[in-house]
C-alpha atoms as one frame of an Amber mdcrd trajectory, in Angstrom:
protein
  -0.027   9.012  19.986   0.340   8.003  16.371   0.970  10.766  13.867  -0.802
  11.103  10.548   2.328   9.722   8.877   2.298   6.713  11.210  -1.310   6.017
  10.288  -0.445   6.301   6.597   2.326   3.740   7.049  -0.054   1.317   8.767
  -2.623   1.769   6.013   0.045   1.286   3.360   1.274  -1.885   5.041  -2.265
  -3.269   5.033  -2.669  -2.674   1.302   0.904  -2.777  -0.032   1.918  -4.907
  -3.008   3.163  -8.331  -1.933   6.117  -8.609  -4.297   9.396  -7.438  -2.758
  10.515  -5.287  -5.680   7.048  -3.841  -6.213   6.685  -3.023  -2.519  10.088
  -1.349  -2.356   9.217   0.815  -5.357   5.848   1.673  -3.815   7.543   2.673
  -0.537   9.894   5.042  -2.370   7.011   6.516  -4.373   4.539   6.875  -1.512
   6.888   8.099   1.220  10.079   9.256  -0.457  12.203   7.163   1.902  14.253
   4.015   1.534  12.689   0.668   2.362  15.179   0.282   5.236  13.994   3.529
   6.813  10.361   2.503   6.212  10.819  -0.795   8.054  12.678   0.918  10.906
   9.765   3.281  11.326   7.191   0.492  10.962   8.883  -1.448  13.766   8.625
   1.575  16.041   4.973   2.064  15.117   3.959  -1.527  15.838   5.450  -1.216
  19.323   3.058   1.633  20.122  -0.073   0.560  22.034  -2.140   2.941  19.888
  -1.268   0.932  16.776  -2.986  -2.114  18.237  -6.150  -0.055  18.664  -6.048
   1.130  15.048  -5.593  -2.254  13.360  -5.135  -5.120  15.833  -5.037  -7.885
  13.218  -2.335  -6.216  11.139  -0.252  -5.139  14.128  -0.427  -8.612  15.698
   0.707 -10.188  12.433   3.561  -7.693  12.062   4.663  -8.206  15.659   4.716
 -11.995  15.183   6.670 -11.629  11.945   9.177  -9.356  13.701   9.601 -11.865
  16.531   7.850  -9.590  19.010   5.492 -12.242  20.301   3.212 -11.084  23.050
């Protein structure tokens, strides 16, 4: 089961700024964590079957980008 925080991370990832520096700043502002911790958590979230139900297009893209091809 995805937590409210997990859902917020998925929503953020769908709408996040595309520039690396801008995205890193937005991660720190929105979640109060480092970008490294954010991406660690995001990788755990996209492995959850529930994430695919929430936003299949985004999760599929993230899994491909992470080398987690189905």
